[in-house]
PDB file of C-alpha atoms in Angstrom:
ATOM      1  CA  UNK A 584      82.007 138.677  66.843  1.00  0.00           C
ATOM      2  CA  UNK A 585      82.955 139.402  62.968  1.00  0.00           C
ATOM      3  CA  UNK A 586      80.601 139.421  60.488  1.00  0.00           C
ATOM      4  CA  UNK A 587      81.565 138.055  57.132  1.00  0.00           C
ATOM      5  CA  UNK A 588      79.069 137.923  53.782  1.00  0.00           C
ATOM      6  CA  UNK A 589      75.736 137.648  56.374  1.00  0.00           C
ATOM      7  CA  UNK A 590      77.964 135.464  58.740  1.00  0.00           C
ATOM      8  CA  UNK A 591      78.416 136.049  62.054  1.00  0.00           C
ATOM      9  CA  UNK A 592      81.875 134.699  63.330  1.00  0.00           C
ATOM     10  CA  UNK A 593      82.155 133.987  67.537  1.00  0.00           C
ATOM     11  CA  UNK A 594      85.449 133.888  69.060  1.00  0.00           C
ATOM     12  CA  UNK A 595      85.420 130.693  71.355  1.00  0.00           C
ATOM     13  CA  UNK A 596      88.008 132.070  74.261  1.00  0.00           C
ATOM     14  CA  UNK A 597      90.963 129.752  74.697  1.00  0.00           C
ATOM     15  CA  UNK A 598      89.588 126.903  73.004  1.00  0.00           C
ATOM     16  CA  UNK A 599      90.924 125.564  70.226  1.00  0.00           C
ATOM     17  CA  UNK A 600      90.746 122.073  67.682  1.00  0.00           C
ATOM     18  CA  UNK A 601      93.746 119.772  68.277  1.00  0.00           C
ATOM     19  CA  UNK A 602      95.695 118.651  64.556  1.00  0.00           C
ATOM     20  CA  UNK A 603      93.912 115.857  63.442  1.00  0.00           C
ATOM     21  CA  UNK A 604      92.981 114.216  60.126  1.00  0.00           C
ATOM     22  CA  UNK A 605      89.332 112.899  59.835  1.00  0.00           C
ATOM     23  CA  UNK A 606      85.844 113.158  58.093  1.00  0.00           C
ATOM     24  CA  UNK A 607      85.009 116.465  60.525  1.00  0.00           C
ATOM     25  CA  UNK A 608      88.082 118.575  59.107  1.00  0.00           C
ATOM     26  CA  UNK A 609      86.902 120.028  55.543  1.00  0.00           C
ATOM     27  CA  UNK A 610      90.016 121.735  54.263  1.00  0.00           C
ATOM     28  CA  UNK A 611      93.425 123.357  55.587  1.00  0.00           C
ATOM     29  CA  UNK A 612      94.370 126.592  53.357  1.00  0.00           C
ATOM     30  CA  UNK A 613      97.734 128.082  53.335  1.00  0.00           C
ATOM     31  CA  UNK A 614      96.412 131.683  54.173  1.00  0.00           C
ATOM     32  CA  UNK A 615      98.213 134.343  56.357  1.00  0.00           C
ATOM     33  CA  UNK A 616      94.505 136.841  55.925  1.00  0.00           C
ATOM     34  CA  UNK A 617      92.326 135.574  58.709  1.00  0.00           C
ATOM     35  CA  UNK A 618      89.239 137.739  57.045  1.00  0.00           C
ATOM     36  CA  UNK A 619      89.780 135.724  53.964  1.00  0.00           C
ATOM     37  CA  UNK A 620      89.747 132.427  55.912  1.00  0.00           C
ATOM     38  CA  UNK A 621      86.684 133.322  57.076  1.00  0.00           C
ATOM     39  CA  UNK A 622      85.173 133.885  53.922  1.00  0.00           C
ATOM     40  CA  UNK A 623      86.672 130.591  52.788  1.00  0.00           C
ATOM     41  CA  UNK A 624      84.322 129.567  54.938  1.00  0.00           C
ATOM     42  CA  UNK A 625      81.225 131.280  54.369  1.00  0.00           C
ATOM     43  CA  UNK A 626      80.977 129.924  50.806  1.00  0.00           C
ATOM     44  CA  UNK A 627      80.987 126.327  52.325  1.00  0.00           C
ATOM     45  CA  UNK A 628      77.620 125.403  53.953  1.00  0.00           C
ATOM     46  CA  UNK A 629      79.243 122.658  55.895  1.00  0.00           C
ATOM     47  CA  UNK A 630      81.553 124.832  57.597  1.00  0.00           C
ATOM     48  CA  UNK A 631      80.876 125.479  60.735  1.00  0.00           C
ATOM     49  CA  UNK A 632      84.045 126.361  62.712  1.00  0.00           C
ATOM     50  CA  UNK A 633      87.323 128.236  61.867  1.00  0.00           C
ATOM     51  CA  UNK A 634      91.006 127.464  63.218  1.00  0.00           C
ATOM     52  CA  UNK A 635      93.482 129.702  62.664  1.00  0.00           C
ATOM     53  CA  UNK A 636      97.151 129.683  63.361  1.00  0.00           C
ATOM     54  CA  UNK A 637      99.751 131.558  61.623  1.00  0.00           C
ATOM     55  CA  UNK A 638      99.288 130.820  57.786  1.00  0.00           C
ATOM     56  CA  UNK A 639      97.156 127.577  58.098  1.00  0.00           C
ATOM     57  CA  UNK A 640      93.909 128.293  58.384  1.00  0.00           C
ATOM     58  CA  UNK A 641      91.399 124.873  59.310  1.00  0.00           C
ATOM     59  CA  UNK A 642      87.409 124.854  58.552  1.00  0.00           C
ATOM     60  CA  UNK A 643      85.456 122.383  60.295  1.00  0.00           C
ATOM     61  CA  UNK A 644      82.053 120.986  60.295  1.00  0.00           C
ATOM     62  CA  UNK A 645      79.703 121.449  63.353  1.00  0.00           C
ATOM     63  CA  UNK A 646      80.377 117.987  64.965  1.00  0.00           C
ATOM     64  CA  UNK A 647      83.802 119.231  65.400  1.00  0.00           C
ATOM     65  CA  UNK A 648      82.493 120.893  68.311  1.00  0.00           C
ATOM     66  CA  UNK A 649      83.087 118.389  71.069  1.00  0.00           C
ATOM     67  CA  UNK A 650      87.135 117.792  69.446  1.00  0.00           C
ATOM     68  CA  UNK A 651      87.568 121.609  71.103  1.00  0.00           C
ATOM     69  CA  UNK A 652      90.375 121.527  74.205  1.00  0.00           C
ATOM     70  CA  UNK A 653      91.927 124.453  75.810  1.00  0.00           C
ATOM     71  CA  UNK A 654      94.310 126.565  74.096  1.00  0.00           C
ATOM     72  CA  UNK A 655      96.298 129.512  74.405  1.00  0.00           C
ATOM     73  CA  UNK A 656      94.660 130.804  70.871  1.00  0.00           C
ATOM     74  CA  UNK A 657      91.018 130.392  70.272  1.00  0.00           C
ATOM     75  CA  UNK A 658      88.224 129.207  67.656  1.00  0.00           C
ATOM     76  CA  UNK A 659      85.821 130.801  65.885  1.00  0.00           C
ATOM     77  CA  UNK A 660      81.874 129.112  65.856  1.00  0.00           C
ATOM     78  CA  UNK A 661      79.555 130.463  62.467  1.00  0.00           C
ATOM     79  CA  UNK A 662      76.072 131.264  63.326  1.00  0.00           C
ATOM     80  CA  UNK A 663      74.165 128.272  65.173  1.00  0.00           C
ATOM     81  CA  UNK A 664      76.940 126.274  64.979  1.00  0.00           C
ATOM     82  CA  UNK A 665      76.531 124.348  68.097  1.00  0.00           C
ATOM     83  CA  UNK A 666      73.495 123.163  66.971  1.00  0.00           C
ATOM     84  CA  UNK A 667      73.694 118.976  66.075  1.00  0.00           C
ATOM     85  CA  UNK A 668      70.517 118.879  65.048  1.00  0.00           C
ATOM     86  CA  UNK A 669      68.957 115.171  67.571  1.00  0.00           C
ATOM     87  CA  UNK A 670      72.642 113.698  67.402  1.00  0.00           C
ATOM     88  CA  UNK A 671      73.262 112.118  70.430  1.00  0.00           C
ATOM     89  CA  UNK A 672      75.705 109.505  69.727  1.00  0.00           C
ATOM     90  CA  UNK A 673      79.394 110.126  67.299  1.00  0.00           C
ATOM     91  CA  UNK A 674      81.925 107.517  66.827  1.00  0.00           C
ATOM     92  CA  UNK A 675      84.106 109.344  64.240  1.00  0.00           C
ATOM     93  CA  UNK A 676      87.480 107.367  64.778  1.00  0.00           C
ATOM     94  CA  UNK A 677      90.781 109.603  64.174  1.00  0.00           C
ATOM     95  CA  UNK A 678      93.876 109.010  65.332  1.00  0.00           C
ATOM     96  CA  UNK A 679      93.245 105.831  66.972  1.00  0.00           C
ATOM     97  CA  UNK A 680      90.427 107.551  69.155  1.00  0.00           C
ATOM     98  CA  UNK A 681      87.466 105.404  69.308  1.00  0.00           C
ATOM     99  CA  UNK A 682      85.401 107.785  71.351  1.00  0.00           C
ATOM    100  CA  UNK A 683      82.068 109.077  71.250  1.00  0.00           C
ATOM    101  CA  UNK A 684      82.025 112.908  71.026  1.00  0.00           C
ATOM    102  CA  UNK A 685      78.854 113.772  71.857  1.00  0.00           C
ATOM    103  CA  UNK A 686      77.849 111.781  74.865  1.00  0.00           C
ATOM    104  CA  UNK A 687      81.416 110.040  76.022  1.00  0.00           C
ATOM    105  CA  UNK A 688      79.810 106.929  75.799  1.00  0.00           C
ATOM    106  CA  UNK A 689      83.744 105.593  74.251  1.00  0.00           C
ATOM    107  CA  UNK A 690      84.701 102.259  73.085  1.00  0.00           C
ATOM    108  CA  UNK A 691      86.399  99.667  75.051  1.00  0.00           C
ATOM    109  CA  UNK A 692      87.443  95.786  75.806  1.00  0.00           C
ATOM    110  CA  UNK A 693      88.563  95.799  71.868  1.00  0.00           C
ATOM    111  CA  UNK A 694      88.636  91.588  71.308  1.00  0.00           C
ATOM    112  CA  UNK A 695      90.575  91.661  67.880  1.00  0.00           C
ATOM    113  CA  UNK A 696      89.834  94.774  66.930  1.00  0.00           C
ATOM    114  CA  UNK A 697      91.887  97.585  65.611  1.00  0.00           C
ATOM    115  CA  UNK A 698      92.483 100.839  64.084  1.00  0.00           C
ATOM    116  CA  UNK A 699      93.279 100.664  60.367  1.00  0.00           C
ATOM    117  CA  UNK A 700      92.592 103.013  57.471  1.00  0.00           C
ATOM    118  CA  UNK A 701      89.254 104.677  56.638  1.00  0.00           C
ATOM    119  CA  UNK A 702      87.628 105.602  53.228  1.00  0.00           C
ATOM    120  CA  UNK A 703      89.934 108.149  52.451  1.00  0.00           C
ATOM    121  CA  UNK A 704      92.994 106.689  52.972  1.00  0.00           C
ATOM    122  CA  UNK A 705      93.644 108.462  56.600  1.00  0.00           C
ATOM    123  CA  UNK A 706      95.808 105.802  58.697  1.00  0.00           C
ATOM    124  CA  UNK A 707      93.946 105.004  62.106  1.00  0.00           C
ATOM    125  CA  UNK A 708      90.512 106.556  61.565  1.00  0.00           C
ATOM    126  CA  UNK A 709      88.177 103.281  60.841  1.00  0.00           C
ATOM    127  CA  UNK A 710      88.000 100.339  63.247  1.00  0.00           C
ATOM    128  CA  UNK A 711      88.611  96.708  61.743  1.00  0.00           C
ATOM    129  CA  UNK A 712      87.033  93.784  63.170  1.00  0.00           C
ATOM    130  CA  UNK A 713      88.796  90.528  62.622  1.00  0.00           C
ATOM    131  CA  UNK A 714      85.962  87.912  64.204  1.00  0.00           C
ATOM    132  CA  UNK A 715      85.954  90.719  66.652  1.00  0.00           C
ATOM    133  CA  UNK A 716      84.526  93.445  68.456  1.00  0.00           C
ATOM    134  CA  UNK A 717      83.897  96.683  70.713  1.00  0.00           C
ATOM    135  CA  UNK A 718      81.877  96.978  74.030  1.00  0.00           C
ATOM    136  CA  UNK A 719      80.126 100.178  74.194  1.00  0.00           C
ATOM    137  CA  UNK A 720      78.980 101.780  77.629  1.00  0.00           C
ATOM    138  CA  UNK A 721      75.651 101.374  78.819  1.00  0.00           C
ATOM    139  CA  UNK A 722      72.902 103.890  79.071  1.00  0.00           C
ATOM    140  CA  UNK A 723      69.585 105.123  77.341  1.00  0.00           C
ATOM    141  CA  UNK A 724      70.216 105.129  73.370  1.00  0.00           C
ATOM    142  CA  UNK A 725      66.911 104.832  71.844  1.00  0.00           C
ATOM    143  CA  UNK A 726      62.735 106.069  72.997  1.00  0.00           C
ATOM    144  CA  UNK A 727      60.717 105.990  69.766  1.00  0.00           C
ATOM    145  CA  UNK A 728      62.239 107.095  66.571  1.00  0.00           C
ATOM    146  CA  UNK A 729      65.730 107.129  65.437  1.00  0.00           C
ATOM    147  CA  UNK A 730      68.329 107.101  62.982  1.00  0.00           C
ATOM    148  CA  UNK A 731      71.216 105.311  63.009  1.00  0.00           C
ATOM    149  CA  UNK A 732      73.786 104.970  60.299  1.00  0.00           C
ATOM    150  CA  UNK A 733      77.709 104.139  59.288  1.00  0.00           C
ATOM    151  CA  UNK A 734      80.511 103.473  56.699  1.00  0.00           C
ATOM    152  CA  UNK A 735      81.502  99.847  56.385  1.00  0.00           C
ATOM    153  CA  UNK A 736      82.818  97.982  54.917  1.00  0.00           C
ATOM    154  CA  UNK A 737      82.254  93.873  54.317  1.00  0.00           C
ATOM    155  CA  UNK A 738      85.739  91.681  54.245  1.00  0.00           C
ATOM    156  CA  UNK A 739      84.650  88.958  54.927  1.00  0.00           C
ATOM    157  CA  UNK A 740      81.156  86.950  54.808  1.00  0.00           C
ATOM    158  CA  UNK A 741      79.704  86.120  58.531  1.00  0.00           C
ATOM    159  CA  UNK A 742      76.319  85.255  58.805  1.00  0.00           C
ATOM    160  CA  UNK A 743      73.651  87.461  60.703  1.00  0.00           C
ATOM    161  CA  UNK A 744      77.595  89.266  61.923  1.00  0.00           C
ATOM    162  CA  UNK A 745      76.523  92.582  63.339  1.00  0.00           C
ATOM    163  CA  UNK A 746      77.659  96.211  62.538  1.00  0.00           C
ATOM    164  CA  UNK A 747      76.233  97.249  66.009  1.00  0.00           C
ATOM    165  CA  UNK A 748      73.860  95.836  68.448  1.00  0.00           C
ATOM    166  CA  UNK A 749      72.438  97.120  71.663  1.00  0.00           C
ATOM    167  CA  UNK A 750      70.273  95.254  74.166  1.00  0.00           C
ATOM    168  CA  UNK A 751      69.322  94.211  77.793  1.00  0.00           C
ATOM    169  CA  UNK A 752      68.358  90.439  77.701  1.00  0.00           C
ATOM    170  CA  UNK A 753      66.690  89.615  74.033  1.00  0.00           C
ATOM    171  CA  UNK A 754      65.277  92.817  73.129  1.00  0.00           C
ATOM    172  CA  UNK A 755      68.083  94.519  70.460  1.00  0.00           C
ATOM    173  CA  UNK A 756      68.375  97.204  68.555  1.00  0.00           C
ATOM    174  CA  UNK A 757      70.476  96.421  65.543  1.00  0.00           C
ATOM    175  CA  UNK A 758      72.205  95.784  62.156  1.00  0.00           C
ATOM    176  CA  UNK A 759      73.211  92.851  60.486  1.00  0.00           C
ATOM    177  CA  UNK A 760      75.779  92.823  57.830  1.00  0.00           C
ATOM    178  CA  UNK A 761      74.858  89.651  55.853  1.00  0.00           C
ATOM    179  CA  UNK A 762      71.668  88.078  55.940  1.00  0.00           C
ATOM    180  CA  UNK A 763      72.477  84.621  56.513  1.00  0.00           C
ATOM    181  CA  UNK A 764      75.054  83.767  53.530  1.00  0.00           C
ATOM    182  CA  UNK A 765      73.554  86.602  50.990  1.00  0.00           C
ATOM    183  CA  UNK A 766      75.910  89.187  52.002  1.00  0.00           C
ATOM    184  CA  UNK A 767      72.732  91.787  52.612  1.00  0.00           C
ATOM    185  CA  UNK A 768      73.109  94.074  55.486  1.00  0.00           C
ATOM    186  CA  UNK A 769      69.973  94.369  57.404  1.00  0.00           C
ATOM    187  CA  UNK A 770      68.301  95.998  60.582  1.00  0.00           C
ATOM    188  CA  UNK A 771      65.497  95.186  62.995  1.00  0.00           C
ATOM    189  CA  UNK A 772      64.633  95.663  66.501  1.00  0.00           C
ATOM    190  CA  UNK A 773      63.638  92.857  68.415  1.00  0.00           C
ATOM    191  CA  UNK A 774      61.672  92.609  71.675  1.00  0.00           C
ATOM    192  CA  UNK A 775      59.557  90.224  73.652  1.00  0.00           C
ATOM    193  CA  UNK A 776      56.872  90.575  71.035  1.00  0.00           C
ATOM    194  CA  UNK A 777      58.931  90.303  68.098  1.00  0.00           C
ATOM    195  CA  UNK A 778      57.178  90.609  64.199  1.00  0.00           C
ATOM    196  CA  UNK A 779      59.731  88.286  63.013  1.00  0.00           C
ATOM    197  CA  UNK A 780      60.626  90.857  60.038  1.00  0.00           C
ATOM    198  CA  UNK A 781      63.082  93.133  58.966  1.00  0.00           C
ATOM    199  CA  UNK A 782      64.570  95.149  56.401  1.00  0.00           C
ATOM    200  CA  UNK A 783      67.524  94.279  53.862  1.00  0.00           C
ATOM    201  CA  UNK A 784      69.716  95.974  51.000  1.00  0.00           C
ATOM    202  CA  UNK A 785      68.296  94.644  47.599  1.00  0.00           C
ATOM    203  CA  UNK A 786      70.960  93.186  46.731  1.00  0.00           C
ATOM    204  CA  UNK A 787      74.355  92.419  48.120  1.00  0.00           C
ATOM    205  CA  UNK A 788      77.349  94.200  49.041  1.00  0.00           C
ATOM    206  CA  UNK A 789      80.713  93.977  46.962  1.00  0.00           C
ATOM    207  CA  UNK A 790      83.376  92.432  49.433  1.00  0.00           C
ATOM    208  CA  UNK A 791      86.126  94.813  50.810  1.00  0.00           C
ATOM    209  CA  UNK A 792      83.944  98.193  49.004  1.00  0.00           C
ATOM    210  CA  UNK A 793      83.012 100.942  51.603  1.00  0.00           C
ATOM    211  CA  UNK A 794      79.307 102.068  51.623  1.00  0.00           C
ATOM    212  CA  UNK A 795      77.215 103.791  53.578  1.00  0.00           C
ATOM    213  CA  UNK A 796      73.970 102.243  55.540  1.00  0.00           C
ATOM    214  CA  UNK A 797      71.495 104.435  57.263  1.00  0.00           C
ATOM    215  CA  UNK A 798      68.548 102.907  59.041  1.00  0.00           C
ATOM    216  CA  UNK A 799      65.414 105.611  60.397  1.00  0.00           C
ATOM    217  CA  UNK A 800      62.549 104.596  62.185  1.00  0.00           C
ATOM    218  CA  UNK A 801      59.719 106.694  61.621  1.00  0.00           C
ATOM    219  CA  UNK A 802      56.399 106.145  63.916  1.00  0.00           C
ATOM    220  CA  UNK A 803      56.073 102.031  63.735  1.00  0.00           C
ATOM    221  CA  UNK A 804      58.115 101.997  59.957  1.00  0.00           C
ATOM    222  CA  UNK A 805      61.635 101.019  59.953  1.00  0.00           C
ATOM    223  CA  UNK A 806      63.312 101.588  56.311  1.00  0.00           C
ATOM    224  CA  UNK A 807      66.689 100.856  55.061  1.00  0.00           C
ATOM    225  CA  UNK A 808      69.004 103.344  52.885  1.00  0.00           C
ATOM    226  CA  UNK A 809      72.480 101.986  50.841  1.00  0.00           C
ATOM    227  CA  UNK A 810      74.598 104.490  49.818  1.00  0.00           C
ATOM    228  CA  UNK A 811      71.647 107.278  49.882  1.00  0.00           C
ATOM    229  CA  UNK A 812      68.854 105.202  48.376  1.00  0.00           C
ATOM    230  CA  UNK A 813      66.185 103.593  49.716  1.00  0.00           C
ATOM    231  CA  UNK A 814      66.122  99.784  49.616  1.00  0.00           C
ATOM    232  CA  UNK A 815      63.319  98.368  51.911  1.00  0.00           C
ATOM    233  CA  UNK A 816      61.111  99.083  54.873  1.00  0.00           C
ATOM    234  CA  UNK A 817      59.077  97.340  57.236  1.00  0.00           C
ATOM    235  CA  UNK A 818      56.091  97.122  60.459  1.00  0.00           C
ATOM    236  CA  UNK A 819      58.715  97.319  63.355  1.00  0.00           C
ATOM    237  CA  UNK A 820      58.798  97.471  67.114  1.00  0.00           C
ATOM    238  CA  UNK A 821      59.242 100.374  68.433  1.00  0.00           C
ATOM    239  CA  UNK A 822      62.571 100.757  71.350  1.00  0.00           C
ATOM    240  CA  UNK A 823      61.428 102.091  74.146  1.00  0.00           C
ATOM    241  CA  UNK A 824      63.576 104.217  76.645  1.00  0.00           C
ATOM    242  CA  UNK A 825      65.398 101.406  78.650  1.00  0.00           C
ATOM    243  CA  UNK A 826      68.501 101.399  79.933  1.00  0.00           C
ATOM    244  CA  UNK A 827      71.076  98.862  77.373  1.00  0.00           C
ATOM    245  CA  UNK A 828      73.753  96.913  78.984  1.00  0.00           C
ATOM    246  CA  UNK A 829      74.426  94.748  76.280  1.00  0.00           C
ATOM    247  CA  UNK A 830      75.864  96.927  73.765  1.00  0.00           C
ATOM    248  CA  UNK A 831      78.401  95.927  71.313  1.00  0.00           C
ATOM    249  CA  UNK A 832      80.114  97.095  67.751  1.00  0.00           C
ATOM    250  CA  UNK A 833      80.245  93.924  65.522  1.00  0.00           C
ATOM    251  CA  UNK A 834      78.999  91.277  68.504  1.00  0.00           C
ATOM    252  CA  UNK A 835      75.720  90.023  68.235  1.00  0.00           C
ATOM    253  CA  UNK A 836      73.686  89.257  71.217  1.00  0.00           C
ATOM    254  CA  UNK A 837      71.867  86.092  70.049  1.00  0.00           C
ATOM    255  CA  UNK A 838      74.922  83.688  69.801  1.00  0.00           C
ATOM    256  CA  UNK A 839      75.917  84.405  66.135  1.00  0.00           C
ATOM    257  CA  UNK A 840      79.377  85.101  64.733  1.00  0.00           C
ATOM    258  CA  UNK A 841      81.335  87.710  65.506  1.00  0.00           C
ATOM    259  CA  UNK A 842      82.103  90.591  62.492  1.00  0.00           C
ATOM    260  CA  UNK A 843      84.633  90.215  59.931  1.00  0.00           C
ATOM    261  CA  UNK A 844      84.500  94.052  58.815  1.00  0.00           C
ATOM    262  CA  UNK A 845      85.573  98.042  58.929  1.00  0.00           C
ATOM    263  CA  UNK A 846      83.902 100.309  60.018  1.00  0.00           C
ATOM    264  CA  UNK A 847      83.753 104.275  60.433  1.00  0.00           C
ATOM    265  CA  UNK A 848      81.574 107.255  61.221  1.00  0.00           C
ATOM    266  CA  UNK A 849      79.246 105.582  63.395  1.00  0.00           C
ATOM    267  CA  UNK A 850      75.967 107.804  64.567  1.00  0.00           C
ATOM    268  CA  UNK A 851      72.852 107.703  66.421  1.00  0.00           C
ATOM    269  CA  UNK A 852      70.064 110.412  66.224  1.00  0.00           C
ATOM    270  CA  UNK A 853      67.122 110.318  68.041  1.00  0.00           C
ATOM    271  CA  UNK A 854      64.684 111.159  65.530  1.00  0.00           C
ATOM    272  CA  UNK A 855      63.996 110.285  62.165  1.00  0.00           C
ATOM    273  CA  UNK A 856      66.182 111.970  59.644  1.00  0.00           C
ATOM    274  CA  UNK A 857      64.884 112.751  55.721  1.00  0.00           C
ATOM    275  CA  UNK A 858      66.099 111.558  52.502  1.00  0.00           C
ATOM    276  CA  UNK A 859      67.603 115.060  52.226  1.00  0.00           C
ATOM    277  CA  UNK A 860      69.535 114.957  55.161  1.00  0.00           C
ATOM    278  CA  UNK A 861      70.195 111.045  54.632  1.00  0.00           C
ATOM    279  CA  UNK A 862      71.441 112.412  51.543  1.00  0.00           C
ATOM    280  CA  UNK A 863      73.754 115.637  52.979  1.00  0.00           C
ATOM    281  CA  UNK A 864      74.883 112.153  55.259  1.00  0.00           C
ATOM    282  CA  UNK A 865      76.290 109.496  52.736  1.00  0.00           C
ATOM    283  CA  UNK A 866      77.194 112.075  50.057  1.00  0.00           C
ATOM    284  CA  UNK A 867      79.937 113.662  52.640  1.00  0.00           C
ATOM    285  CA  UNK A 868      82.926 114.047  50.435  1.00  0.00           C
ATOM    286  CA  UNK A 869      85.416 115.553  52.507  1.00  0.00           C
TER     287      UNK A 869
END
C-alpha cells in the first residue's frame, strides 16, 4: 500500500477499469508522476479509485468498483473504498451497457428503447424510451425501507407513464412520471391493502429538462425529493421482502401507457438515505 496526505492507496493485482466515459469517471489528468496522481486524488472526497497508465492518470468514484476486469496493470482502491454504503441496485448506462453493477440484475427485451445521450452530453450513456420500455430480472429488491432515485428526463406527456415499476400481481413498487395530465412525477407502493395516496413534485416538470428524483421510505413515511429538495411525503405501505417478477423501466403494471422519456443513473438502496446524502446524490457534477 502507499500512503498519500493520511491516504492509504491498495494496489488491486491485475485488475484494472476498462476506457469508458460516464457519471463514475471524475477526471483524466495528463500526468506521467503516479505519486502526484494520487494526490490528485486525495484532495477529491469522491475519489475513490486510481487508474494509471503511462501519462493518463483516471480517478474514479467508489461505484466504479464493479466496472474492474482483469488486466495486465492494476488499480489502486483509497481507504474503505469498497464500501457502497446499502446500494444494492446500479443502472449507470455507458457505452450502450444497460447493466446493473452491483447485483447483475441487467436490462433486457428493450421494446423501443434505446441508448441516446445523457446529461452531459456523453453519446450512449442514458436510455430513451419512445412508448417503450426495459424488463428487469426478477428477484428480492425491497424489505422495509429504501431509497430509490434517477435522472430523467420528461419528452413527452404520458399519463400515470412510469420511470420504473416492480411487482408480482398488483402489489408495485414505483414511480410515475406525470400524474395524470399534470406532468408531476410521483411514487407510491401499492399492495392488497392499498391507502390510495401518494406523493408528487409540487409542481411540474419542464418538458425535455433533466432532473433528478429521489424517493426514501423511512419507517411507514414515503417522501419525495426534485432536484435535492423536498416536495411531499406521505402514510405508505411498507414492501415487504417478496420475490418481483414483474419488473419493468418505463412499463407500468396496471394497464397504463407506456413512457415517453430518458433516463440515467438509476439506483436502489435498501435503506433510507438523508437529505445530506440525497444531496451528495443530485448535486453530482462530474
Amino acid at each position: 500500500s502507499i500512503d498519500i496526505t493520511h491516504d492509504e492507496y491498495i494496489k488491486i493485482k491485475n485488475l484494472d477499469f476498462p476506457d469508458f466515459q460516464d457519471t463514475n469517471l471524475i477526471k483524466i489528468y495528463d500526468i506521467s508522476n503516479q505519486m502526484l496522481c494520487f494526490s490528485k486524488c486525495s484532495i477529491i472526497s469522491k475519489c475513490a479509485f486510481v487508474s494509471f497508465n503511462g501519462s493518463k492518470c483516471r480517478l474514479l468514484k467508489r461505484y466504479a468498483f464493479r466496472m474492474l476486469v482483469e488486466s495486465s496493470k492494476s488499480a489502486y482502491c483509497k481507504n474503505n473504498c469498497d464500501d457502497i454504503n446499502g446500494l444494492i441496485n446500479y443502472w449507470p448506462i455507458y457505452e450502450s451497457q444497460v447493466n446493473d453493477i452491483v447485483e447483475g440484475k441487467d436490462l433486457y427485451a428493450p421494446v423501443n428503447a434505446f441508448t441516446t445521450a445523457d446529461r452531459h452530453g456523453n453519446e450512449n450513456a442514458a436510455i430513451r424510451l419512445k412508448s417503450g420500455y426495459y424488463r428487469v430480472p426478477e428477484g428480492v429488491y425491497f424489505n422495509g425501507d429504501f431509497t430509490v432515485m434517477a435522472w430523467a428526463k420528461v419528452n413527452k406527456l404520458v399519463s400515470f407513464s412510469r420511470l420504473f415499476d416492480f411487482g408480482v400481481s398488483r402489489s408495485s413498487v414505483l414511480i410515475f412520471l406525470s400524474e395524470a395530465g399534470t406532468g408531476k412525477p410521483g411514487v407510491d407502493v401499492i399492495s392488497s391493502k392499498d391507502l390510495f395516496t401518494y406523493s408528487t413534485f409540487n409542481k411540474p416538470v419542464e418538458l425535455s429538462k433533466w432532473f433528478h428524483i429521489a424517493a426514501v421510505l423511512k419507517d411507514s413515511i414515503l417522501s419525495l425529493y426534485f432536484n435535492c429538495t423536498f416536495q411531499s411525503s406521505h402514510l405508505s405501505n411498507i414492501p415487504t421482502r417478496i420475490n418481483r417478477n414483474l419488473n419493468f423501466i418505463g412499463k407500468s403494471n396496471m394497464g397504463n401507457p407506456n413512457a415517453d422519456a430518458d433516463i440515467d443513473d438509476f439506483k436502489i438502496f435498501n435503506r433510507a438515505l438523508n437529505i445530506q446524502e440525497i444531496t451528495d446524490e443530485c448535486k453530482e457534477l462530474f
